[in-house]
JSON list of C-alpha atoms in Angstrom, two decimals:
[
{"chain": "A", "resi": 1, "resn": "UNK", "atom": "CA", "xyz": [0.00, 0.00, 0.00]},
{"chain": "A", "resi": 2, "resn": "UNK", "atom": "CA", "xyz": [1.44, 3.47, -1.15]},
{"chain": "A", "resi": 3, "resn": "UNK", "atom": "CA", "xyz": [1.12, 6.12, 1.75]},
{"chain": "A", "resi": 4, "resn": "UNK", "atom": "CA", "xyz": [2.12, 9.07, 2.34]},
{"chain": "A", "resi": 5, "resn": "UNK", "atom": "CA", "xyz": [2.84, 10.03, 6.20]},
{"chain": "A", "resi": 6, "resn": "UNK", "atom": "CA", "xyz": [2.16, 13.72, 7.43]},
{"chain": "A", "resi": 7, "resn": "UNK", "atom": "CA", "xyz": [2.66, 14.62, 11.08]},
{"chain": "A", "resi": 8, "resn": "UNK", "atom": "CA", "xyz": [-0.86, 15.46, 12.01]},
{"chain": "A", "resi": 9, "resn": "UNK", "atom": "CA", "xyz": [-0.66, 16.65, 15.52]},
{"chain": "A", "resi": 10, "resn": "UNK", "atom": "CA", "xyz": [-1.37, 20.78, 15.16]},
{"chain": "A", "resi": 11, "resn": "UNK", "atom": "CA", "xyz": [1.72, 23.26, 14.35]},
{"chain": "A", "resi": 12, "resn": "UNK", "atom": "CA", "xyz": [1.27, 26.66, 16.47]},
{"chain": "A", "resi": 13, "resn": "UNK", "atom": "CA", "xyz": [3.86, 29.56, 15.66]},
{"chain": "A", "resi": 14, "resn": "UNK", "atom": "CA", "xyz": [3.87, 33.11, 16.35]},
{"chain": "A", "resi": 15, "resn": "UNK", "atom": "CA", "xyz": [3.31, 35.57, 13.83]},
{"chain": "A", "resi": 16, "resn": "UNK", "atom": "CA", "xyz": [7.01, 36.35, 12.05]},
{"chain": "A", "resi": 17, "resn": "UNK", "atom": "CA", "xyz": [8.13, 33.05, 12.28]},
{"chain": "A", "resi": 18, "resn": "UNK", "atom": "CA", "xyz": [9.10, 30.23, 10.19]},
{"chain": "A", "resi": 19, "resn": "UNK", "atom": "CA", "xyz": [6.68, 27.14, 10.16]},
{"chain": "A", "resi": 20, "resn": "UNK", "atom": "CA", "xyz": [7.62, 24.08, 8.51]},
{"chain": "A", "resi": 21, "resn": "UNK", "atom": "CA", "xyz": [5.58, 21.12, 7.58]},
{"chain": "A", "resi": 22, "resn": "UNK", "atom": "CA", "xyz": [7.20, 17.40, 6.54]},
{"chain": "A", "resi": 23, "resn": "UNK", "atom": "CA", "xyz": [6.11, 14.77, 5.23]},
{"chain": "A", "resi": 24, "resn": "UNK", "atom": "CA", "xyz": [7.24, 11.33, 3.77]},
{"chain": "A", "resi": 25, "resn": "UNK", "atom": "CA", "xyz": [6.10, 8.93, 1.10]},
{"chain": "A", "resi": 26, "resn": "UNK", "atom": "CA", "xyz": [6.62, 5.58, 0.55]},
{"chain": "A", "resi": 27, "resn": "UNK", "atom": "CA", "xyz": [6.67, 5.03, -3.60]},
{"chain": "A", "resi": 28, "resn": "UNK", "atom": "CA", "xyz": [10.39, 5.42, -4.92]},
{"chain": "A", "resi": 29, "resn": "UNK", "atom": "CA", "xyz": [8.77, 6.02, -8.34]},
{"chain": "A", "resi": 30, "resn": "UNK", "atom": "CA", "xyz": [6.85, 9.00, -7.57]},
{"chain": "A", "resi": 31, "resn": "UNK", "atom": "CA", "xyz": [7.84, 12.20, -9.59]},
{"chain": "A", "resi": 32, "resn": "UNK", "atom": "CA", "xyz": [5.81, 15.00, -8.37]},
{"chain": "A", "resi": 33, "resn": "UNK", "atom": "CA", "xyz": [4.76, 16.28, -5.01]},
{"chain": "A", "resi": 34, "resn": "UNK", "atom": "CA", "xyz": [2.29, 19.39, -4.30]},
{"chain": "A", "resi": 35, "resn": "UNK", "atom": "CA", "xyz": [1.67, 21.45, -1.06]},
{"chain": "A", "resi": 36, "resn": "UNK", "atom": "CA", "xyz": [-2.50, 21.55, -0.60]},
{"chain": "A", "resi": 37, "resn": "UNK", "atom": "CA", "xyz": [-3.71, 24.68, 1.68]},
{"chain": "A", "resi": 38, "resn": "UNK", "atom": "CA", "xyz": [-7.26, 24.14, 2.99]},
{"chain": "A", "resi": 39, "resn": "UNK", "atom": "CA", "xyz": [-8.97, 26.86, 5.18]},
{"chain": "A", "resi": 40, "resn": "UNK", "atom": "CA", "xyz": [-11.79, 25.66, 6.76]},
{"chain": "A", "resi": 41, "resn": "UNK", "atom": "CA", "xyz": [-14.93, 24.64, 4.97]},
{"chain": "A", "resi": 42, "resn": "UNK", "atom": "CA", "xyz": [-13.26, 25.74, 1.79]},
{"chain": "A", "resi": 43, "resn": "UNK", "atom": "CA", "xyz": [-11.36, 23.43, -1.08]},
{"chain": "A", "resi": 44, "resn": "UNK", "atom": "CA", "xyz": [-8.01, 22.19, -1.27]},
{"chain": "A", "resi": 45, "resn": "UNK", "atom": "CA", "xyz": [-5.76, 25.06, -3.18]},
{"chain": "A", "resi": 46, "resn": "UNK", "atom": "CA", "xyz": [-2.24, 23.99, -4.58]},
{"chain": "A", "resi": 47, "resn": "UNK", "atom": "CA", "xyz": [0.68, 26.19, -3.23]},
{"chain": "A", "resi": 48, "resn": "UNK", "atom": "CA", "xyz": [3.23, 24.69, -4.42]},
{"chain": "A", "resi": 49, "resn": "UNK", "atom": "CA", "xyz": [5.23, 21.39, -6.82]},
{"chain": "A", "resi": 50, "resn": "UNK", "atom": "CA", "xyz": [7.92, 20.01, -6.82]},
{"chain": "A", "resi": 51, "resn": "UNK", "atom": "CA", "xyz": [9.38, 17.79, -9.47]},
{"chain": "A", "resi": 52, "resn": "UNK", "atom": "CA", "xyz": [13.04, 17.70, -8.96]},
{"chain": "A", "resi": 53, "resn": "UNK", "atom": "CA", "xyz": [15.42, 17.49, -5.52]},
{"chain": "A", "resi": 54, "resn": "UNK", "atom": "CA", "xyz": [16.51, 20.38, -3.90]},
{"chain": "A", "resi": 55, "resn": "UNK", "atom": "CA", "xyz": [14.64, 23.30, -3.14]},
{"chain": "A", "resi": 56, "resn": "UNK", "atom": "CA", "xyz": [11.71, 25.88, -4.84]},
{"chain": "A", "resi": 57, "resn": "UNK", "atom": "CA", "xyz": [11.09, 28.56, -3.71]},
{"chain": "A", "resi": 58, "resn": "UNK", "atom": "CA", "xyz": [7.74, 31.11, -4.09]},
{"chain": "A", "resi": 59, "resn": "UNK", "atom": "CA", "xyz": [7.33, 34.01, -1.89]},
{"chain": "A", "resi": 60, "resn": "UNK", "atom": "CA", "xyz": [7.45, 33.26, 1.64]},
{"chain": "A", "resi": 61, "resn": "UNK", "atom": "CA", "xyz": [7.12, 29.40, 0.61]},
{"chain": "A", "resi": 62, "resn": "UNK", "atom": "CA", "xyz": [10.04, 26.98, -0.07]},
{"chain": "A", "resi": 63, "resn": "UNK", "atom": "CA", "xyz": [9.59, 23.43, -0.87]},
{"chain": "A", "resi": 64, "resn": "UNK", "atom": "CA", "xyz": [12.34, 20.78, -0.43]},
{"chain": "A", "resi": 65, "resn": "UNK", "atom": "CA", "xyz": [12.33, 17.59, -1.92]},
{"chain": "A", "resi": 66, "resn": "UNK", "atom": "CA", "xyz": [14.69, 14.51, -1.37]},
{"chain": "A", "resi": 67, "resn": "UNK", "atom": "CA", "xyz": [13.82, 11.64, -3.26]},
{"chain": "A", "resi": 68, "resn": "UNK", "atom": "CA", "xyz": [16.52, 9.64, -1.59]},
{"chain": "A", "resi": 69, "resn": "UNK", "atom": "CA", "xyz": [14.94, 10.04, 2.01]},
{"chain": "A", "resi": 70, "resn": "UNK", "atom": "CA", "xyz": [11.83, 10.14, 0.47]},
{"chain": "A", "resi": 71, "resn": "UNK", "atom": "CA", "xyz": [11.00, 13.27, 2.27]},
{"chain": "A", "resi": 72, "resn": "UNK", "atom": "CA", "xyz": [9.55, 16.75, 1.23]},
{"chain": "A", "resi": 73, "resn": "UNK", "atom": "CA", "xyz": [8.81, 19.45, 2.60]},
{"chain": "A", "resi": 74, "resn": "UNK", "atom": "CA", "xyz": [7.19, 23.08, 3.14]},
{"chain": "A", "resi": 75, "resn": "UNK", "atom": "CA", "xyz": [8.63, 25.91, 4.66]},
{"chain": "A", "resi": 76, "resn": "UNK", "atom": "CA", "xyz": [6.84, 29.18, 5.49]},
{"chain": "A", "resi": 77, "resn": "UNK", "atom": "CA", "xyz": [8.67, 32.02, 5.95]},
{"chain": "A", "resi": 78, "resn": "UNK", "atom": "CA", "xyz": [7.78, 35.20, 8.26]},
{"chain": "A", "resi": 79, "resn": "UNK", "atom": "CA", "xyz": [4.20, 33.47, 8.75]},
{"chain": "A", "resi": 80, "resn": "UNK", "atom": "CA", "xyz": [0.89, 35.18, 8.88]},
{"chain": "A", "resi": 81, "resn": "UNK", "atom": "CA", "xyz": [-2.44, 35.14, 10.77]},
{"chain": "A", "resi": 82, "resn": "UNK", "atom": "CA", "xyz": [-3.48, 34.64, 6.98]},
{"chain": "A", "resi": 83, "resn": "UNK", "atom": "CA", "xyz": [-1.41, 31.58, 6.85]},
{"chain": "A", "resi": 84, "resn": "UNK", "atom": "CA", "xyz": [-3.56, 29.40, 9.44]},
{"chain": "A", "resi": 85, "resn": "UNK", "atom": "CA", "xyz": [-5.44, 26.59, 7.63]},
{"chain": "A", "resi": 86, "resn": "UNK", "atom": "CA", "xyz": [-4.72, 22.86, 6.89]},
{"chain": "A", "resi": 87, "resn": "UNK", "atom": "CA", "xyz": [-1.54, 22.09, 4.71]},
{"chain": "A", "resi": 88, "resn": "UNK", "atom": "CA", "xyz": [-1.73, 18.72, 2.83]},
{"chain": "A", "resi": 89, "resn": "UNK", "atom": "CA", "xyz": [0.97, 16.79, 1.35]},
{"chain": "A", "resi": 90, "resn": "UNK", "atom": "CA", "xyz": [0.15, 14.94, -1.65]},
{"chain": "A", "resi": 91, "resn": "UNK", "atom": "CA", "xyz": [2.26, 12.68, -3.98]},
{"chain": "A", "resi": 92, "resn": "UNK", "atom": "CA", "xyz": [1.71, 11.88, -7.15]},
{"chain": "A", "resi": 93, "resn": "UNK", "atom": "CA", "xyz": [1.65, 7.63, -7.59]},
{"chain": "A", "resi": 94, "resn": "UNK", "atom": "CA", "xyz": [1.94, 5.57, -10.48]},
{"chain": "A", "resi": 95, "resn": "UNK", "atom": "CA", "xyz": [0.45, 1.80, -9.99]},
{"chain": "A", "resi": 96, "resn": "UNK", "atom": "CA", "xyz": [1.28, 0.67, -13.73]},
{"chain": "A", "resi": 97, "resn": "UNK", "atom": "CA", "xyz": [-2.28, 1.26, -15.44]},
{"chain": "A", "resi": 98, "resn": "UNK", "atom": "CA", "xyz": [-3.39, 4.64, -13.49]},
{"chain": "A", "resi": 99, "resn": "UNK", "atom": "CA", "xyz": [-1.57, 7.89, -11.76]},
{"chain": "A", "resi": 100, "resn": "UNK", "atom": "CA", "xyz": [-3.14, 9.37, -8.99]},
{"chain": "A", "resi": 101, "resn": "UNK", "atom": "CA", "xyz": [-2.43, 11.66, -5.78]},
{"chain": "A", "resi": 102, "resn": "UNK", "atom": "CA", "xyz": [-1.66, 9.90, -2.60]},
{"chain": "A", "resi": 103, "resn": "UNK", "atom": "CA", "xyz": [-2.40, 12.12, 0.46]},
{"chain": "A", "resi": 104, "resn": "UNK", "atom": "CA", "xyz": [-1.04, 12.65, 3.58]},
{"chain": "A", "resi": 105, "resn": "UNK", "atom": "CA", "xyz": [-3.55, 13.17, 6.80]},
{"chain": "A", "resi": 106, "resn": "UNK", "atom": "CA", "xyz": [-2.69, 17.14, 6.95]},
{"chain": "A", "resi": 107, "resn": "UNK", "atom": "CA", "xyz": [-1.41, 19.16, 9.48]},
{"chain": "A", "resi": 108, "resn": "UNK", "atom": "CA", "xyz": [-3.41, 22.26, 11.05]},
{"chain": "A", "resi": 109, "resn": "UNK", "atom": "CA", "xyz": [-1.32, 25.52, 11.25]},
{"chain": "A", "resi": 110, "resn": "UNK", "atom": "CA", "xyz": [-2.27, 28.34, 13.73]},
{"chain": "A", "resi": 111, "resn": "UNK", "atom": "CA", "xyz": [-0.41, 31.37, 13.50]},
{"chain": "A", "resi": 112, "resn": "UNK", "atom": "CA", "xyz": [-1.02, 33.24, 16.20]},
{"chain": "A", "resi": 113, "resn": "UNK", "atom": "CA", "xyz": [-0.54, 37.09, 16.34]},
{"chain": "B", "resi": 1, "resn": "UNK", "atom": "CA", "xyz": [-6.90, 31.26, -15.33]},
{"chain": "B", "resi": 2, "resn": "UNK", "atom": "CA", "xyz": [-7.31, 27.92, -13.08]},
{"chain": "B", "resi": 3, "resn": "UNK", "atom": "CA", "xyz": [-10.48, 28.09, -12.10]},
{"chain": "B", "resi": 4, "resn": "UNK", "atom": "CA", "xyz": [-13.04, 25.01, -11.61]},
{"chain": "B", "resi": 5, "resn": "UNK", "atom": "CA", "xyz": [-16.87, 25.67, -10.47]},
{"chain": "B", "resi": 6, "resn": "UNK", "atom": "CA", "xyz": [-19.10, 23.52, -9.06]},
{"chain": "B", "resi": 7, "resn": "UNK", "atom": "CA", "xyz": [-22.76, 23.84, -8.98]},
{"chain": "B", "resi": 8, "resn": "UNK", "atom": "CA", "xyz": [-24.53, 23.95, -6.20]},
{"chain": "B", "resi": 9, "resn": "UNK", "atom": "CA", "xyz": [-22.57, 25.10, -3.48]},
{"chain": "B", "resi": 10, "resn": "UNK", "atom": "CA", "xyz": [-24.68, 23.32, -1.22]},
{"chain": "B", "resi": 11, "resn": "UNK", "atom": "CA", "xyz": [-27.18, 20.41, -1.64]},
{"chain": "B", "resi": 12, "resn": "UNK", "atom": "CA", "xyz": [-29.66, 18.91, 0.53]},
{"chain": "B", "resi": 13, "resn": "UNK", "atom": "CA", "xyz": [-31.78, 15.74, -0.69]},
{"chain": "B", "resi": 14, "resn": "UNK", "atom": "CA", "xyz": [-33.65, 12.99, 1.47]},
{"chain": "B", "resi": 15, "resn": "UNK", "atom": "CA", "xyz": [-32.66, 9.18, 0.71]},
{"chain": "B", "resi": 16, "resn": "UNK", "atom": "CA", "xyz": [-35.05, 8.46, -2.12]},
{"chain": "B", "resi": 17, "resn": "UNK", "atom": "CA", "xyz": [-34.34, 11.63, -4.34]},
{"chain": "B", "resi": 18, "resn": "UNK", "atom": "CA", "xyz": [-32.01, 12.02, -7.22]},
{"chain": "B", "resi": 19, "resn": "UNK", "atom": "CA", "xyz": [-29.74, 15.02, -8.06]},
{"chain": "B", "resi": 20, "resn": "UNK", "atom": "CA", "xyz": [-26.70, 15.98, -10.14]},
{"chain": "B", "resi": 21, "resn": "UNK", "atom": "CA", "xyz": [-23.73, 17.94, -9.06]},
{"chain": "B", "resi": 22, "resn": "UNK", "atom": "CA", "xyz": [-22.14, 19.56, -12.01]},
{"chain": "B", "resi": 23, "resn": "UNK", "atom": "CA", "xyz": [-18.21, 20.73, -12.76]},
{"chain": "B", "resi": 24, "resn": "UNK", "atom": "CA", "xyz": [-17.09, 23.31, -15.74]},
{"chain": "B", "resi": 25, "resn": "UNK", "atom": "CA", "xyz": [-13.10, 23.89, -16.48]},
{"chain": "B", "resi": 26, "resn": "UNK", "atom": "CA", "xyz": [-12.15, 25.99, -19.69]},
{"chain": "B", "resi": 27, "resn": "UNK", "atom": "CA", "xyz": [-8.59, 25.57, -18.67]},
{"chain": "B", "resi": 28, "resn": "UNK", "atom": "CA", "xyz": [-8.36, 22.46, -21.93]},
{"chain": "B", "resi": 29, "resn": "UNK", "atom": "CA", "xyz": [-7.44, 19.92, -19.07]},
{"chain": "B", "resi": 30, "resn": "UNK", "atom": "CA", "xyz": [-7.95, 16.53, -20.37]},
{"chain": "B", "resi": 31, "resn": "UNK", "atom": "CA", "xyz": [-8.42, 14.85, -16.94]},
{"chain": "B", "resi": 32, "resn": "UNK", "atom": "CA", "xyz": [-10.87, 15.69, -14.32]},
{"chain": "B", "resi": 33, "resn": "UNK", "atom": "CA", "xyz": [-11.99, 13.98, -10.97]},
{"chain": "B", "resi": 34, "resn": "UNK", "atom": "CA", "xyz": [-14.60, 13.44, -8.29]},
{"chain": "B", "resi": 35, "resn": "UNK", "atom": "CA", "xyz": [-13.42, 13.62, -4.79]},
{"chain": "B", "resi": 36, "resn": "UNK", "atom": "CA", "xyz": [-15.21, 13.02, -1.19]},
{"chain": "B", "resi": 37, "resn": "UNK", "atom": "CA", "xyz": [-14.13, 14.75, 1.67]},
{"chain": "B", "resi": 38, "resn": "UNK", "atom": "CA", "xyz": [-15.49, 14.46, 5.28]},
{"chain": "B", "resi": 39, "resn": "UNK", "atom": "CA", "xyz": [-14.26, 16.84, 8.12]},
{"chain": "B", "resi": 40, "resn": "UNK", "atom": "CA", "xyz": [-10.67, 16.76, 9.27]},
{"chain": "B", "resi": 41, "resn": "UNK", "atom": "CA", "xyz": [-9.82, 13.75, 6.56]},
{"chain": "B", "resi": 42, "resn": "UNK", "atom": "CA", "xyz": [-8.06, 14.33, 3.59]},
{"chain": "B", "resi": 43, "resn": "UNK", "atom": "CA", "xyz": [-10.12, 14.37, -0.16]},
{"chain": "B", "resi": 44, "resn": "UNK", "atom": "CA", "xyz": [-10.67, 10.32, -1.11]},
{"chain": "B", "resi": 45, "resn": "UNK", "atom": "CA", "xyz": [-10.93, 10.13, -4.62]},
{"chain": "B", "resi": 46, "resn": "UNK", "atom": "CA", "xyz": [-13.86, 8.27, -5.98]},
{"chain": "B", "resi": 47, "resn": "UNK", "atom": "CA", "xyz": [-13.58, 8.45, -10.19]},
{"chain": "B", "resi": 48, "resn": "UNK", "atom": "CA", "xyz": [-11.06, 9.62, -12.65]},
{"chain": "B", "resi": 49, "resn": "UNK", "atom": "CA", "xyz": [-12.20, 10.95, -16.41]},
{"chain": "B", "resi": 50, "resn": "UNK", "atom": "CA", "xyz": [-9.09, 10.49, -18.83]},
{"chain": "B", "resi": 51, "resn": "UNK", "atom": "CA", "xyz": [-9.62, 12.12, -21.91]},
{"chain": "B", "resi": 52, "resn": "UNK", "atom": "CA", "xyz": [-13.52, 11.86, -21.35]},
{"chain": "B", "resi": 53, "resn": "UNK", "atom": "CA", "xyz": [-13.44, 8.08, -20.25]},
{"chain": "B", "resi": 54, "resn": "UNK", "atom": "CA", "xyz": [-13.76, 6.52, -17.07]},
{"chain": "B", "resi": 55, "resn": "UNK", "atom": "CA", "xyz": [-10.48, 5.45, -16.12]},
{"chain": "B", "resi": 56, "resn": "UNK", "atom": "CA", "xyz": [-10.58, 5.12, -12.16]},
{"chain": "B", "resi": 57, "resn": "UNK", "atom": "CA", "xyz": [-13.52, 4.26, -10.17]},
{"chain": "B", "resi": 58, "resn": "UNK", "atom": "CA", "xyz": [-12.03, 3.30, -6.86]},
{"chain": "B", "resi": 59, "resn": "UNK", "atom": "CA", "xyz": [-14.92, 0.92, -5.78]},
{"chain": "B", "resi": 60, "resn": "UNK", "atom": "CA", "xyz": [-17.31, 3.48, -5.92]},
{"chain": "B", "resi": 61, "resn": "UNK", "atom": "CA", "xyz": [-21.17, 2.65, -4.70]},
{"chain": "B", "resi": 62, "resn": "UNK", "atom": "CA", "xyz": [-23.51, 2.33, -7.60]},
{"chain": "B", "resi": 63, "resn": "UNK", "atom": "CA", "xyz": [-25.58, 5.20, -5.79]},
{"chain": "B", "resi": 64, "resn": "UNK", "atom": "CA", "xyz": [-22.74, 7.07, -7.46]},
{"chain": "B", "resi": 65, "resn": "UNK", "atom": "CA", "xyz": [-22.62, 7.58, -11.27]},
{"chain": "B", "resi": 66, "resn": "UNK", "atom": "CA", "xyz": [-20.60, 9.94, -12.98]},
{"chain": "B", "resi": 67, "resn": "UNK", "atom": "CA", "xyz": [-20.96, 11.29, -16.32]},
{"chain": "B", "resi": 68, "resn": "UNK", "atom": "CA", "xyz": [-18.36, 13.05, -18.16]},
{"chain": "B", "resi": 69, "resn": "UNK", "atom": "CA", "xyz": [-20.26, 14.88, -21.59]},
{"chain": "B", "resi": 70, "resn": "UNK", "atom": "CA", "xyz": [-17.55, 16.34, -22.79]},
{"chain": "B", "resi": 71, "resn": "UNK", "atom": "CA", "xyz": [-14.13, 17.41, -22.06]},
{"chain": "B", "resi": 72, "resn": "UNK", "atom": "CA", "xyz": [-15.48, 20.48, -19.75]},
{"chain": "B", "resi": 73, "resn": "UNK", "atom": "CA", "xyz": [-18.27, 19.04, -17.90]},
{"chain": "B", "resi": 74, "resn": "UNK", "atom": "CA", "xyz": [-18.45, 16.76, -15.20]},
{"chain": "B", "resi": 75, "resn": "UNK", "atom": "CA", "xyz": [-21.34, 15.40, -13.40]},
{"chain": "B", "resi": 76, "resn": "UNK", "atom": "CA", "xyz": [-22.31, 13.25, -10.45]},
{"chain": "B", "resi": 77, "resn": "UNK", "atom": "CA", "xyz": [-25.15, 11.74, -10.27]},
{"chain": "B", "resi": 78, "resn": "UNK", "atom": "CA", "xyz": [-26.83, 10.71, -6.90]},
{"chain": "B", "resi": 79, "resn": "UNK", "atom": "CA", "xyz": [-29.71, 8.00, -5.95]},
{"chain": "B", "resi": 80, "resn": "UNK", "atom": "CA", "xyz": [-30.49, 6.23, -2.86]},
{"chain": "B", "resi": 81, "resn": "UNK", "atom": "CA", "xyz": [-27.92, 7.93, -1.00]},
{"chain": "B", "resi": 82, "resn": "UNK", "atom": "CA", "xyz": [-27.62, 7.65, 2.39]},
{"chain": "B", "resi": 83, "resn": "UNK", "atom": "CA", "xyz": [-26.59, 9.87, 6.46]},
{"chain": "B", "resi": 84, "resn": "UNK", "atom": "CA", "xyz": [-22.79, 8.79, 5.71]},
{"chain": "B", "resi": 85, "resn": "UNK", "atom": "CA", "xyz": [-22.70, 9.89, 2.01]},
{"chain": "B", "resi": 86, "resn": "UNK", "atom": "CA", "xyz": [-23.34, 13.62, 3.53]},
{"chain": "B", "resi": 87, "resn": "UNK", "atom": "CA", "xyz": [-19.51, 15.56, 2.59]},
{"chain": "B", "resi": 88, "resn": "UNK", "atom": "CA", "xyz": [-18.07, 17.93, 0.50]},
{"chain": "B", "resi": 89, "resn": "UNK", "atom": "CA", "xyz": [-17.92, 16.75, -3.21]},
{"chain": "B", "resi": 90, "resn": "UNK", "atom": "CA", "xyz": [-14.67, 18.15, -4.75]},
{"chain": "B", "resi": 91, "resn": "UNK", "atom": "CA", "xyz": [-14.32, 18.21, -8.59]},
{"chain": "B", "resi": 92, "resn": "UNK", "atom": "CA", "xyz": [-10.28, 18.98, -9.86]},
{"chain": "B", "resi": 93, "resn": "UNK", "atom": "CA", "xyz": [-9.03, 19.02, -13.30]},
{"chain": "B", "resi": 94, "resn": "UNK", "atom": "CA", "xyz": [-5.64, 18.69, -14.25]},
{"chain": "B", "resi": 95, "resn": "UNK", "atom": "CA", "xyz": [-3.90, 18.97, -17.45]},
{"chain": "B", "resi": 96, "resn": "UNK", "atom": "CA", "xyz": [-2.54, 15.27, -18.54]},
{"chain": "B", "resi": 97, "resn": "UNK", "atom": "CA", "xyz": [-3.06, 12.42, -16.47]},
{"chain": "B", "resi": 98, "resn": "UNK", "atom": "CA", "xyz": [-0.28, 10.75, -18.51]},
{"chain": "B", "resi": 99, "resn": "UNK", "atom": "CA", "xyz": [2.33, 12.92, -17.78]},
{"chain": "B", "resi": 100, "resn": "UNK", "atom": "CA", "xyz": [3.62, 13.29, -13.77]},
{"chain": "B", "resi": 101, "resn": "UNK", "atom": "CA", "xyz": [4.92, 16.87, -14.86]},
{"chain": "B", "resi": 102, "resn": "UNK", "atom": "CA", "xyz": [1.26, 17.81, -15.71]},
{"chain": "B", "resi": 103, "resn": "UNK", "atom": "CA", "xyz": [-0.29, 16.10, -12.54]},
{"chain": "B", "resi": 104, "resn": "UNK", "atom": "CA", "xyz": [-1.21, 19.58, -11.00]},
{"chain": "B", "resi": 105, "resn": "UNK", "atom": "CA", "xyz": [-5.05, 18.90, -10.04]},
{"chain": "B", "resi": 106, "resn": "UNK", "atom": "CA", "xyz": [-7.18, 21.93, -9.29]},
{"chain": "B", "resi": 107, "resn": "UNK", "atom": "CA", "xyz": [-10.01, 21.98, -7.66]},
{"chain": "B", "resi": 108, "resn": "UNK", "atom": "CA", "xyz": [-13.17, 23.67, -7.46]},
{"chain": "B", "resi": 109, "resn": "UNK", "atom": "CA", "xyz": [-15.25, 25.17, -4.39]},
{"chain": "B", "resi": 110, "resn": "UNK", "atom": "CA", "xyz": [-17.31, 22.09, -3.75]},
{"chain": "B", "resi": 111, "resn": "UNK", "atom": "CA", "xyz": [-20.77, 20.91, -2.99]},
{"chain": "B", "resi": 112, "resn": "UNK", "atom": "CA", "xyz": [-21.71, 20.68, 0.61]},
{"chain": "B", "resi": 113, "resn": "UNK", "atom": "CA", "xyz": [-24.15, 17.45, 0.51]},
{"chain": "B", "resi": 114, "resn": "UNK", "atom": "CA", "xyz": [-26.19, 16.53, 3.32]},
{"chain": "B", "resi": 115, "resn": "UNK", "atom": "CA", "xyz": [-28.58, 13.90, 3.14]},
{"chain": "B", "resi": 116, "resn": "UNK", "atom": "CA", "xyz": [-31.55, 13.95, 5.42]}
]
């Protein structure tokens, strides 16, 4: 079973600092990974992908990716009250007939002013 | 412009009615998808339209049926349903399911179903 593991216990930073959100995935084949932000009782929105190792940056958001720990991440610099809402880790996952997005629990960020 | 809509926004129907929930993307995306989503859990996808055929149904109930009319418009339609099929109904759209670079999948507002 392909998974994707997202620490899902709630992230709480004060407003200014850096929050940063991991998760891991289990599929060595997988090529792309995205960054979901959800406020509440809204849809997913996509942040940020990442295709390739190292790091991407957008604005106050960097994503890291290493395919050889299988690890990637989002980093969110000089965070916002605007910032608080559910970040999701997805992955995308081949199985040999279909692709689809595998999708970690999410993680809850408050940024608190 | 990466904009999917959803009609309606929100959606409620006893057991023994039918509705449709409709998604529209003008973005030319050749792939588009039905998710479920219940509070606090992350979107479980339910179908996959490749290039206007069904190419994932992830063991879907037969209450379900999607429709897929052409390569902007997606539909869901519901029988029968029951309490536990109450959620938010998430349609995305991304540009080539073939390709992992292209695997971007945007979705739309949502439906907000409850069944009564």
């Amino acid at each position: 079973q392909k998974e994707v593991e997202q620490n899902s216990g709630p992230l709480s930073v004060p407003e200014g600092a850096i929050a940063s959100l991991n998760c891991t995935y289990s599929d060595r084949g997988s090529q792309s990974f995205f960054w979901y932000r959800q406020y509440s009782g809204k849809s997913p929105e996509l942040i940020m992908s990442i295709y390739s190792n190292g790091d991407k940056e957008d604005g106050r958001f960097t994503a890291q990716l290493n395919k050889a720990s299988q690890y990637v991440s989002l980093l969110i610099r000089d965070s916002q009250p605007s910032d608080s809402a559910t970040y999701l880790c997805a992955v995308n996952s081949f199985d040999g007939n279909n692709r689809k997005l595998i999708w970690g629990l999410g993680r809850s960020l408050a940024v608190n002013p | 412009d990466t904009e999917v809509t959803q009609t309606p926004k929100h959606l409620v129907m006893g057991m023994t009615n039918k509705k449709s929930l409709k998604c529209e993307q003008h973005m030319g995306h050749r792939a588009m998808y039905w998710y479920k989503q219940k509070a606090k859990k992350p979107p479980e996808l339910m179908f996959v339209y490749s290039y206007e055929k069904l190419s994932i149904n992830e063991s879907v109930p037969s209450r379900f049926s999607p429709e897929c009319p052409n390569s902007s418009l997606l539909n869901l339609h519901l029988h029968a349903l029951q309490p536990e099929d109450s959620a938010l109904y998430l349609c995305a759209s991304s540009q080539d399911p073939r390709a992992a670079e292209s695997y971007e999948q945007y979705f739309g507002p949502g439906t907000r179903l409850t069944v009564t």
